mmCIF file of C-alpha atoms and ligand atoms in Angstrom:
data_model
loop_
_atom_site.group_PDB
_atom_site.id
_atom_site.type_symbol
_atom_site.label_atom_id
_atom_site.label_comp_id
_atom_site.label_asym_id
_atom_site.label_seq_id
_atom_site.Cartn_x
_atom_site.Cartn_y
_atom_site.Cartn_z
ATOM 1 C CA MET D 211 1.597 -9.683 31.630
ATOM 2 C CA ALA D 212 -0.043 -13.020 32.235
ATOM 3 C CA ARG D 213 -2.979 -11.703 30.275
ATOM 4 C CA ASN D 214 -3.470 -13.101 26.852
ATOM 5 C CA ILE D 215 -1.359 -11.087 24.418
ATOM 6 C CA ALA D 216 -3.488 -12.195 21.460
ATOM 7 C CA GLN D 217 -6.518 -10.618 23.148
ATOM 8 C CA PHE D 218 -4.513 -7.456 23.809
ATOM 9 C CA ILE D 219 -3.576 -7.263 20.108
ATOM 10 C CA ASN D 220 -7.110 -7.959 18.977
ATOM 11 C CA ASP D 221 -8.647 -5.220 21.122
ATOM 12 C CA LEU D 222 -5.942 -2.648 20.357
ATOM 13 C CA PRO D 223 -7.399 0.155 18.174
ATOM 14 C CA LYS D 224 -5.330 0.391 14.997
ATOM 15 C CA ALA D 225 -5.167 1.552 11.394
ATOM 16 C CA GLU D 226 -4.144 -0.493 8.364
ATOM 17 C CA LEU D 227 -2.249 1.439 5.679
ATOM 18 C CA HIS D 228 -0.959 -1.273 3.343
ATOM 19 C CA LEU D 229 -3.695 -3.559 2.096
ATOM 20 C CA HIS D 230 -4.381 -4.579 -1.508
ATOM 21 C CA ILE D 231 -8.108 -5.163 -1.705
ATOM 22 C CA GLU D 232 -7.508 -7.826 -4.378
ATOM 23 C CA GLY D 233 -5.169 -9.502 -1.885
ATOM 24 C CA THR D 234 -8.107 -10.133 0.457
ATOM 25 C CA LEU D 235 -9.729 -12.480 -2.047
ATOM 26 C CA GLU D 236 -10.049 -15.693 -0.026
ATOM 27 C CA PRO D 237 -10.289 -19.002 -1.924
ATOM 28 C CA GLU D 238 -13.894 -19.458 -0.721
ATOM 29 C CA MET D 239 -14.842 -16.192 -2.424
ATOM 30 C CA VAL D 240 -12.807 -17.101 -5.524
ATOM 31 C CA PHE D 241 -14.996 -20.189 -5.934
ATOM 32 C CA LYS D 242 -18.207 -18.239 -5.269
ATOM 33 C CA LEU D 243 -17.356 -15.531 -7.806
ATOM 34 C CA ALA D 244 -16.106 -18.039 -10.376
ATOM 35 C CA GLU D 245 -19.473 -19.766 -10.217
ATOM 36 C CA ARG D 246 -21.395 -16.482 -10.337
ATOM 37 C CA ASN D 247 -19.405 -15.280 -13.365
ATOM 38 C CA ARG D 248 -19.069 -18.702 -15.044
ATOM 39 C CA ILE D 249 -15.274 -18.705 -14.975
ATOM 40 C CA HIS D 250 -13.338 -21.959 -15.034
ATOM 41 C CA LEU D 251 -10.803 -22.413 -12.201
ATOM 42 C CA PRO D 252 -7.741 -24.643 -12.496
ATOM 43 C CA TYR D 253 -8.332 -26.038 -8.941
ATOM 44 C CA PRO D 254 -10.614 -28.885 -7.875
ATOM 45 C CA SER D 255 -11.337 -27.327 -4.442
ATOM 46 C CA VAL D 256 -10.767 -24.464 -2.010
ATOM 47 C CA GLU D 257 -8.313 -26.644 -0.090
ATOM 48 C CA ALA D 258 -6.315 -27.511 -3.208
ATOM 49 C CA MET D 259 -6.113 -23.837 -4.060
ATOM 50 C CA ARG D 260 -4.835 -22.902 -0.611
ATOM 51 C CA ARG D 261 -2.266 -25.707 -0.706
ATOM 52 C CA GLY D 262 -0.721 -24.040 -3.763
ATOM 53 C CA TYR D 263 0.074 -20.868 -1.796
ATOM 54 C CA ASN D 264 3.795 -21.465 -1.528
ATOM 55 C CA PHE D 265 5.757 -18.695 -3.184
ATOM 56 C CA GLU D 266 9.401 -18.436 -4.261
ATOM 57 C CA ASN D 267 9.391 -14.627 -4.513
ATOM 58 C CA LEU D 268 7.240 -11.591 -5.386
ATOM 59 C CA GLN D 269 7.047 -12.405 -9.106
ATOM 60 C CA ASP D 270 5.941 -15.956 -8.389
ATOM 61 C CA PHE D 271 3.169 -14.638 -6.119
ATOM 62 C CA LEU D 272 2.057 -11.951 -8.583
ATOM 63 C CA LYS D 273 1.469 -14.554 -11.295
ATOM 64 C CA LEU D 274 -1.135 -16.273 -9.130
ATOM 65 C CA TYR D 275 -2.524 -12.988 -7.760
ATOM 66 C CA TYR D 276 -3.314 -11.635 -11.242
ATOM 67 C CA GLN D 277 -4.684 -14.976 -12.386
ATOM 68 C CA THR D 278 -7.050 -15.191 -9.398
ATOM 69 C CA THR D 279 -8.146 -11.595 -9.843
ATOM 70 C CA ARG D 280 -9.914 -12.678 -13.060
ATOM 71 C CA VAL D 281 -12.957 -13.818 -11.064
ATOM 72 C CA LEU D 282 -13.696 -10.164 -10.198
ATOM 73 C CA ARG D 283 -15.885 -8.843 -12.996
ATOM 74 C CA THR D 284 -18.799 -6.690 -11.806
ATOM 75 C CA GLU D 285 -19.421 -3.786 -9.460
ATOM 76 C CA ARG D 286 -21.190 -6.219 -7.149
ATOM 77 C CA ASP D 287 -18.073 -8.443 -7.022
ATOM 78 C CA PHE D 288 -15.914 -5.501 -5.920
ATOM 79 C CA PHE D 289 -18.564 -4.468 -3.393
ATOM 80 C CA ASP D 290 -18.712 -7.979 -1.894
ATOM 81 C CA LEU D 291 -14.917 -8.261 -1.770
ATOM 82 C CA THR D 292 -14.552 -4.933 0.027
ATOM 83 C CA ASN D 293 -17.430 -5.657 2.395
ATOM 84 C CA ALA D 294 -15.825 -8.933 3.456
ATOM 85 C CA TYR D 295 -12.562 -7.147 4.263
ATOM 86 C CA LEU D 296 -14.375 -4.419 6.222
ATOM 87 C CA ALA D 297 -16.244 -7.000 8.306
ATOM 88 C CA ARG D 298 -12.921 -8.637 9.094
ATOM 89 C CA ALA D 299 -11.382 -5.232 9.873
ATOM 90 C CA ARG D 300 -14.158 -4.515 12.400
ATOM 91 C CA ARG D 301 -13.502 -7.849 14.117
ATOM 92 C CA GLU D 302 -9.806 -6.948 14.337
ATOM 93 C CA ASN D 303 -10.460 -3.460 15.745
ATOM 94 C CA ILE D 304 -9.152 -1.664 12.685
ATOM 95 C CA ARG D 305 -10.617 1.818 13.060
ATOM 96 C CA HIS D 306 -9.213 3.270 9.855
ATOM 97 C CA CYS D 307 -7.849 1.752 6.636
ATOM 98 C CA GLU D 308 -6.161 3.079 3.514
ATOM 99 C CA ILE D 309 -6.783 0.579 0.767
ATOM 100 C CA PHE D 310 -4.971 -0.058 -2.515
ATOM 101 C CA PHE D 311 -6.638 -1.192 -5.692
ATOM 102 C CA ASP D 312 -5.017 -2.116 -9.031
ATOM 103 C CA PRO D 313 -7.285 -0.752 -11.796
ATOM 104 C CA GLN D 314 -4.986 -1.867 -14.629
ATOM 105 C CA ALA D 315 -5.361 -5.495 -13.544
ATOM 106 C CA HIS D 316 -9.076 -5.128 -14.314
ATOM 107 C CA THR D 317 -9.371 -2.647 -17.171
ATOM 108 C CA LYS D 318 -6.992 -4.754 -19.252
ATOM 109 C CA ARG D 319 -9.621 -7.531 -18.956
ATOM 110 C CA ASN D 320 -12.288 -5.084 -20.156
ATOM 111 C CA VAL D 321 -13.801 -4.572 -16.707
ATOM 112 C CA PRO D 322 -14.926 -0.905 -16.674
ATOM 113 C CA PHE D 323 -12.968 1.408 -14.349
ATOM 114 C CA GLY D 324 -16.268 2.660 -12.910
ATOM 115 C CA ALA D 325 -17.402 -0.840 -11.894
ATOM 116 C CA VAL D 326 -14.194 -1.355 -9.919
ATOM 117 C CA VAL D 327 -14.071 1.966 -8.114
ATOM 118 C CA GLU D 328 -17.801 2.312 -7.502
ATOM 119 C CA GLY D 329 -18.079 -1.191 -6.064
ATOM 120 C CA ILE D 330 -15.196 -0.603 -3.662
ATOM 121 C CA ALA D 331 -16.263 2.937 -2.752
ATOM 122 C CA ALA D 332 -19.887 1.946 -2.038
ATOM 123 C CA ALA D 333 -18.733 -0.596 0.550
ATOM 124 C CA LEU D 334 -16.300 1.905 2.097
ATOM 125 C CA ARG D 335 -19.044 4.541 2.289
ATOM 126 C CA GLU D 336 -21.480 2.170 4.038
ATOM 127 C CA ALA D 337 -18.844 1.221 6.612
ATOM 128 C CA ALA D 338 -17.914 4.847 7.319
ATOM 129 C CA LYS D 339 -21.622 5.668 7.872
ATOM 130 C CA GLY D 340 -22.092 2.642 10.123
ATOM 131 C CA ASP D 341 -19.719 0.861 12.509
ATOM 132 C CA GLY D 342 -16.547 1.761 10.602
ATOM 133 C CA PRO D 343 -13.771 1.623 9.805
ATOM 134 C CA THR D 344 -13.178 4.984 8.153
ATOM 135 C CA SER D 345 -11.094 4.754 5.002
ATOM 136 C CA ARG D 346 -9.192 6.278 2.103
ATOM 137 C CA LEU D 347 -8.728 4.745 -1.338
ATOM 138 C CA ILE D 348 -5.356 4.578 -3.152
ATOM 139 C CA MET D 349 -5.111 3.774 -6.866
ATOM 140 C CA CYS D 350 -1.902 1.857 -7.634
ATOM 141 C CA PHE D 351 -0.106 1.879 -10.972
ATOM 142 C CA LEU D 352 1.454 -1.405 -12.084
ATOM 143 C CA ARG D 353 5.158 -0.553 -12.376
ATOM 144 C CA ASP D 354 5.936 -3.401 -14.808
ATOM 145 C CA LEU D 355 3.620 -1.835 -17.421
ATOM 146 C CA PRO D 356 4.745 1.210 -19.462
ATOM 147 C CA GLU D 357 4.332 4.634 -17.889
ATOM 148 C CA SER D 358 2.006 5.605 -20.765
ATOM 149 C CA ASP D 359 -0.442 2.969 -19.497
ATOM 150 C CA ALA D 360 -0.383 4.524 -16.012
ATOM 151 C CA MET D 361 -0.941 7.970 -17.528
ATOM 152 C CA LYS D 362 -3.984 6.648 -19.418
ATOM 153 C CA THR D 363 -5.292 5.134 -16.179
ATOM 154 C CA LEU D 364 -4.867 8.439 -14.340
ATOM 155 C CA GLU D 365 -6.917 10.213 -17.013
ATOM 156 C CA GLU D 366 -9.506 7.436 -16.908
ATOM 157 C CA ALA D 367 -9.841 7.908 -13.145
ATOM 158 C CA PHE D 368 -10.623 11.589 -13.478
ATOM 159 C CA PRO D 369 -14.453 11.352 -13.245
ATOM 160 C CA TRP D 370 -14.058 9.412 -9.972
ATOM 161 C CA ARG D 371 -11.292 11.581 -8.476
ATOM 162 C CA SER D 372 -13.410 12.539 -5.454
ATOM 163 C CA LEU D 373 -13.418 8.849 -4.407
ATOM 164 C CA ILE D 374 -9.637 8.427 -4.679
ATOM 165 C CA THR D 375 -7.309 10.099 -2.163
ATOM 166 C CA GLY D 376 -3.941 8.980 -3.415
ATOM 167 C CA VAL D 377 -1.907 7.106 -5.984
ATOM 168 C CA GLY D 378 0.628 4.347 -5.357
ATOM 169 C CA LEU D 379 3.030 2.095 -7.237
ATOM 170 C CA ASP D 380 3.092 -1.694 -6.963
ATOM 171 C CA SER D 381 3.691 -4.994 -8.823
ATOM 172 C CA ALA D 382 7.087 -6.426 -9.891
ATOM 173 C CA GLU D 383 9.740 -4.187 -8.351
ATOM 174 C CA VAL D 384 13.112 -5.414 -9.584
ATOM 175 C CA ASP D 385 14.093 -3.715 -12.886
ATOM 176 C CA ASN D 386 11.143 -1.307 -12.566
ATOM 177 C CA PRO D 387 12.610 1.624 -10.600
ATOM 178 C CA PRO D 388 10.369 4.445 -9.369
ATOM 179 C CA SER D 389 11.992 6.863 -11.882
ATOM 180 C CA LYS D 390 10.105 5.041 -14.672
ATOM 181 C CA HIS D 391 6.867 6.580 -13.329
ATOM 182 C CA ALA D 392 8.161 10.072 -12.444
ATOM 183 C CA SER D 393 5.961 11.923 -14.962
ATOM 184 C CA VAL D 394 2.682 10.240 -13.987
ATOM 185 C CA PHE D 395 3.383 10.900 -10.305
ATOM 186 C CA ALA D 396 4.135 14.569 -11.097
ATOM 187 C CA ARG D 397 0.813 14.792 -12.923
ATOM 188 C CA ALA D 398 -1.020 13.051 -10.048
ATOM 189 C CA ARG D 399 0.505 15.468 -7.522
ATOM 190 C CA ALA D 400 -0.489 18.426 -9.686
ATOM 191 C CA LEU D 401 -4.069 17.078 -9.686
ATOM 192 C CA GLY D 402 -4.043 17.023 -5.885
ATOM 193 C CA PHE D 403 -3.539 13.300 -5.209
ATOM 194 C CA GLN D 404 -1.479 12.166 -2.219
ATOM 195 C CA THR D 405 1.341 9.764 -3.085
ATOM 196 C CA VAL D 406 2.918 6.533 -1.826
ATOM 197 C CA ALA D 407 5.043 3.849 -3.512
ATOM 198 C CA HIS D 408 6.191 0.313 -2.872
ATOM 199 C CA ALA D 409 9.977 0.510 -2.660
ATOM 200 C CA GLY D 410 12.715 -1.535 -1.019
ATOM 201 C CA GLU D 411 10.574 -4.690 -0.795
ATOM 202 C CA GLU D 412 12.751 -6.768 -3.134
ATOM 203 C CA GLY D 413 14.388 -3.755 -4.787
ATOM 204 C CA PRO D 414 17.527 -2.037 -3.423
ATOM 205 C CA PRO D 415 17.661 0.977 -1.064
ATOM 206 C CA ALA D 416 18.379 3.133 -4.153
ATOM 207 C CA TYR D 417 14.730 2.617 -5.164
ATOM 208 C CA ILE D 418 13.619 4.138 -1.837
ATOM 209 C CA TRP D 419 15.817 7.205 -2.489
ATOM 210 C CA GLU D 420 14.240 7.470 -5.954
ATOM 211 C CA ALA D 421 10.702 7.160 -4.626
ATOM 212 C CA LEU D 422 11.405 10.028 -2.213
ATOM 213 C CA ASP D 423 13.343 12.278 -4.602
ATOM 214 C CA MET D 424 11.647 11.613 -7.945
ATOM 215 C CA LEU D 425 8.095 10.626 -6.971
ATOM 216 C CA LYS D 426 8.079 12.784 -3.816
ATOM 217 C CA VAL D 427 6.037 10.191 -1.938
ATOM 218 C CA GLN D 428 4.773 10.781 1.598
ATOM 219 C CA ARG D 429 5.122 7.154 2.753
ATOM 220 C CA ILE D 430 7.138 4.168 1.613
ATOM 221 C CA ASP D 431 5.313 0.845 1.301
ATOM 222 C CA HIS D 432 7.509 -1.956 2.701
ATOM 223 C CA GLY D 433 10.849 -0.080 2.649
ATOM 224 C CA VAL D 434 12.432 -2.844 4.721
ATOM 225 C CA ARG D 435 15.655 -2.841 2.704
ATOM 226 C CA ALA D 436 16.341 0.665 4.060
ATOM 227 C CA ILE D 437 18.042 -1.235 6.896
ATOM 228 C CA GLU D 438 20.979 -1.786 4.488
ATOM 229 C CA ASP D 439 21.674 1.971 4.146
ATOM 230 C CA SER D 440 22.398 3.993 7.291
ATOM 231 C CA SER D 441 22.190 7.394 5.580
ATOM 232 C CA LEU D 442 18.758 6.452 4.248
ATOM 233 C CA ILE D 443 17.662 5.454 7.756
ATOM 234 C CA ALA D 444 18.875 8.845 9.002
ATOM 235 C CA ARG D 445 16.767 10.571 6.356
ATOM 236 C CA LEU D 446 13.619 8.542 7.118
ATOM 237 C CA VAL D 447 14.006 9.421 10.797
ATOM 238 C CA ARG D 448 14.795 13.104 10.188
ATOM 239 C CA GLN D 449 11.892 13.603 7.775
ATOM 240 C CA LYS D 450 9.520 11.323 9.732
ATOM 241 C CA ILE D 451 8.752 9.305 6.595
ATOM 242 C CA PRO D 452 6.589 6.324 7.571
ATOM 243 C CA LEU D 453 7.187 2.762 6.392
ATOM 244 C CA THR D 454 4.157 0.518 5.931
ATOM 245 C CA VAL D 455 5.795 -2.791 6.824
ATOM 246 C CA CYS D 456 4.151 -6.181 6.155
ATOM 247 C CA PRO D 457 6.051 -8.803 8.156
ATOM 248 C CA LEU D 458 4.204 -11.994 7.149
ATOM 249 C CA SER D 459 4.340 -10.949 3.487
ATOM 250 C CA ASN D 460 8.113 -10.482 3.645
ATOM 251 C CA VAL D 461 8.607 -13.940 5.095
ATOM 252 C CA ARG D 462 6.117 -15.633 2.733
ATOM 253 C CA LEU D 463 7.784 -13.979 -0.283
ATOM 254 C CA ARG D 464 11.209 -14.963 1.090
ATOM 255 C CA VAL D 465 12.619 -11.469 1.470
ATOM 256 C CA TYR D 466 13.716 -12.819 4.895
ATOM 257 C CA LYS D 467 14.110 -16.464 5.725
ATOM 258 C CA ASP D 468 12.160 -16.190 8.979
ATOM 259 C CA MET D 469 10.692 -13.555 11.301
ATOM 260 C CA ALA D 470 13.787 -13.536 13.507
ATOM 261 C CA HIS D 471 15.731 -12.092 10.548
ATOM 262 C CA HIS D 472 13.113 -9.431 9.760
ATOM 263 C CA PRO D 473 14.416 -5.856 10.341
ATOM 264 C CA LEU D 474 11.177 -4.499 11.899
ATOM 265 C CA ARG D 475 12.614 -4.227 15.378
ATOM 266 C CA ARG D 476 15.904 -2.698 14.191
ATOM 267 C CA LEU D 477 14.041 -0.135 12.067
ATOM 268 C CA ALA D 478 11.815 0.827 14.996
ATOM 269 C CA GLU D 479 14.753 1.047 17.396
ATOM 270 C CA ALA D 480 16.581 3.316 14.927
ATOM 271 C CA GLY D 481 13.651 5.731 15.258
ATOM 272 C CA VAL D 482 11.848 5.048 11.958
ATOM 273 C CA LEU D 483 8.066 5.523 12.025
ATOM 274 C CA VAL D 484 7.169 1.875 11.397
ATOM 275 C CA THR D 485 3.618 0.598 10.954
ATOM 276 C CA ILE D 486 2.403 -3.036 10.801
ATOM 277 C CA ASN D 487 0.131 -4.162 7.947
ATOM 278 C CA SER D 488 -1.037 -7.263 6.116
ATOM 279 C CA ASP D 489 -0.430 -6.566 2.345
ATOM 280 C CA ASP D 490 -2.317 -9.529 0.772
ATOM 281 C CA PRO D 491 -3.734 -11.343 3.805
ATOM 282 C CA ALA D 492 -5.648 -14.024 1.891
ATOM 283 C CA TYR D 493 -2.329 -15.256 0.486
ATOM 284 C CA PHE D 494 0.194 -14.635 3.274
ATOM 285 C CA GLY D 495 -1.293 -16.412 6.260
ATOM 286 C CA GLY D 496 -3.026 -13.660 8.166
ATOM 287 C CA TYR D 497 -4.674 -10.289 8.576
ATOM 288 C CA VAL D 498 -3.259 -7.409 10.546
ATOM 289 C CA ASN D 499 -3.581 -8.952 14.010
ATOM 290 C CA ALA D 500 -1.722 -12.066 12.856
ATOM 291 C CA ASN D 501 1.086 -9.751 11.740
ATOM 292 C CA TYR D 502 1.198 -8.024 15.150
ATOM 293 C CA TYR D 503 1.183 -11.428 16.808
ATOM 294 C CA ALA D 504 3.982 -12.830 14.626
ATOM 295 C CA VAL D 505 6.317 -9.933 15.422
ATOM 296 C CA GLN D 506 5.349 -9.959 19.096
ATOM 297 C CA LYS D 507 6.425 -13.585 19.308
ATOM 298 C CA ALA D 508 9.599 -13.177 17.241
ATOM 299 C CA PHE D 509 10.837 -10.110 19.150
ATOM 300 C CA GLU D 510 9.171 -10.663 22.533
ATOM 301 C CA LEU D 511 7.433 -7.293 22.245
ATOM 302 C CA ARG D 512 5.574 -5.945 25.272
ATOM 303 C CA GLU D 513 2.168 -4.285 25.333
ATOM 304 C CA PRO D 514 3.598 -0.703 25.223
ATOM 305 C CA ASP D 515 5.715 -1.661 22.161
ATOM 306 C CA LEU D 516 2.612 -2.934 20.370
ATOM 307 C CA ALA D 517 0.697 0.205 21.339
ATOM 308 C CA THR D 518 3.490 2.290 19.760
ATOM 309 C CA PHE D 519 2.957 0.513 16.429
ATOM 310 C CA ALA D 520 -0.781 1.186 16.688
ATOM 311 C CA ARG D 521 -0.141 4.862 17.527
ATOM 312 C CA ASN D 522 2.235 5.053 14.539
ATOM 313 C CA SER D 523 -0.464 3.642 12.255
ATOM 314 C CA PHE D 524 -2.701 6.640 12.990
ATOM 315 C CA ALA D 525 0.202 9.133 12.927
ATOM 316 C CA ALA D 526 1.183 7.896 9.431
ATOM 317 C CA SER D 527 -2.394 7.963 8.099
ATOM 318 C CA TRP D 528 -4.125 10.612 6.011
ATOM 319 C CA LEU D 529 -6.682 11.377 8.704
ATOM 320 C CA SER D 530 -7.022 15.035 9.703
ATOM 321 C CA ASP D 531 -4.715 16.151 12.547
ATOM 322 C CA ASP D 532 -7.686 16.222 14.953
ATOM 323 C CA ASP D 533 -8.799 12.716 14.002
ATOM 324 C CA LYS D 534 -5.237 11.400 14.263
ATOM 325 C CA GLN D 535 -4.928 12.843 17.753
ATOM 326 C CA ALA D 536 -8.295 11.426 18.822
ATOM 327 C CA ARG D 537 -7.330 7.942 17.574
ATOM 328 C CA MET D 538 -3.905 8.083 19.241
ATOM 329 C CA ASN D 539 -5.571 9.131 22.493
ATOM 330 C CA GLU D 540 -7.785 6.049 22.161
ATOM 331 C CA VAL D 541 -4.667 3.876 21.966
ATOM 332 C CA ASP D 542 -3.229 5.561 25.072
ATOM 333 C CA SER D 543 -6.488 5.145 27.015
ATOM 334 C CA TYR D 544 -6.658 1.491 26.004
ATOM 335 C CA LEU D 545 -3.119 0.865 27.226
ATOM 336 C CA ILE D 546 -3.797 2.596 30.563
ATOM 337 C CA ALA D 547 -7.084 0.733 31.064
ATOM 338 C CA ARG D 548 -5.330 -2.579 30.398
ATOM 339 C CA ALA D 549 -2.514 -1.736 32.821
ATOM 340 C CA ASP D 550 -5.157 -1.059 35.527
ATOM 341 C CA ASP D 551 -6.963 -4.367 34.935
HETATM 342 N N1 LIG L 680 0.653 -6.247 -5.472
HETATM 343 C C1 LIG L 680 -0.004 -6.948 -4.543
HETATM 344 N N2 LIG L 680 0.807 -7.245 -3.524
HETATM 345 C C2 LIG L 680 2.015 -6.708 -3.815
HETATM 346 C C3 LIG L 680 3.267 -6.663 -3.148
HETATM 347 N N3 LIG L 680 3.486 -7.255 -1.977
HETATM 348 N N4 LIG L 680 4.283 -6.042 -3.760
HETATM 349 C C4 LIG L 680 4.105 -5.454 -4.948
HETATM 350 N N5 LIG L 680 2.956 -5.459 -5.599
HETATM 351 C C5 LIG L 680 1.904 -6.072 -5.029
HETATM 352 ZN ZN1 LIG L 681 1.846 -4.300 -1.113
#
């Protein structure tokens, strides 16, 4: 175990299942796109912008996130953004990713739906044909907007449905329970979309129950507040419902005061299928490997524990059963090869 754990984490094959593509917009790219699109920024420099990344809570973060998103205007912008993430993902040994995008944040600024989805999808397609990672695309509805807006967005997406695997639910959680979007999720399921939802990030465990019962989601994004409800934990374990947990995000948005108080280890020890993800890495201090590293340090995790999270990330993905098995075998082979070193 004297070997460098950071190197072990870096080389570990893994999937990322909770990543907002708009949340990968690094300040350097914000400045580049602002110049390209002639948009005025309220920051004198990249450094000044980064210094402002100190958030009180989710709402406080979202204000900045939506404001910054304004620099994304053309198909080429979305292509460049996605390409930059994929290059990073390759460096971090992410073999598969399932990526969120927030169309309403763009269409309400008169950016065409097609420019957003085609820019992202073109980059994903190139990666899948080349050195990877493979991917799926998930269209999120903004839960603080009316359900009718989400319904309009779902209809708008129809011509591009072959590029979009699933729908999700994100944005300001408190006072926007999953039940508000029950009809649009029913319609999405009827159209053949897979489903996920953010729930139990800042919102109560009751929102996780609602996401399961009323939206019939296959995974819960975050879901950390399930730790407060033992019968909910029992259900997640019994039904093997994965949680896409984002440890650095939860600390940066002050859901927990530090990593030592984060429930990741308790959830995993209770038998929940927990995965580790980065959420909005440009804002929260690190990509997926930084998240693995932060929890390794906080909970003194060993290499086999970390490999279990990587195996879970493939098990919880929307890859075919054969592909899942092949990727999990890769994790096992990696662990064995490292033990023999
Ligand atoms: N949109 C982008 N990041 C989000 C998060 N962590 N929670 C809810 N909505 C989001
Ligand atoms: Zn998220």
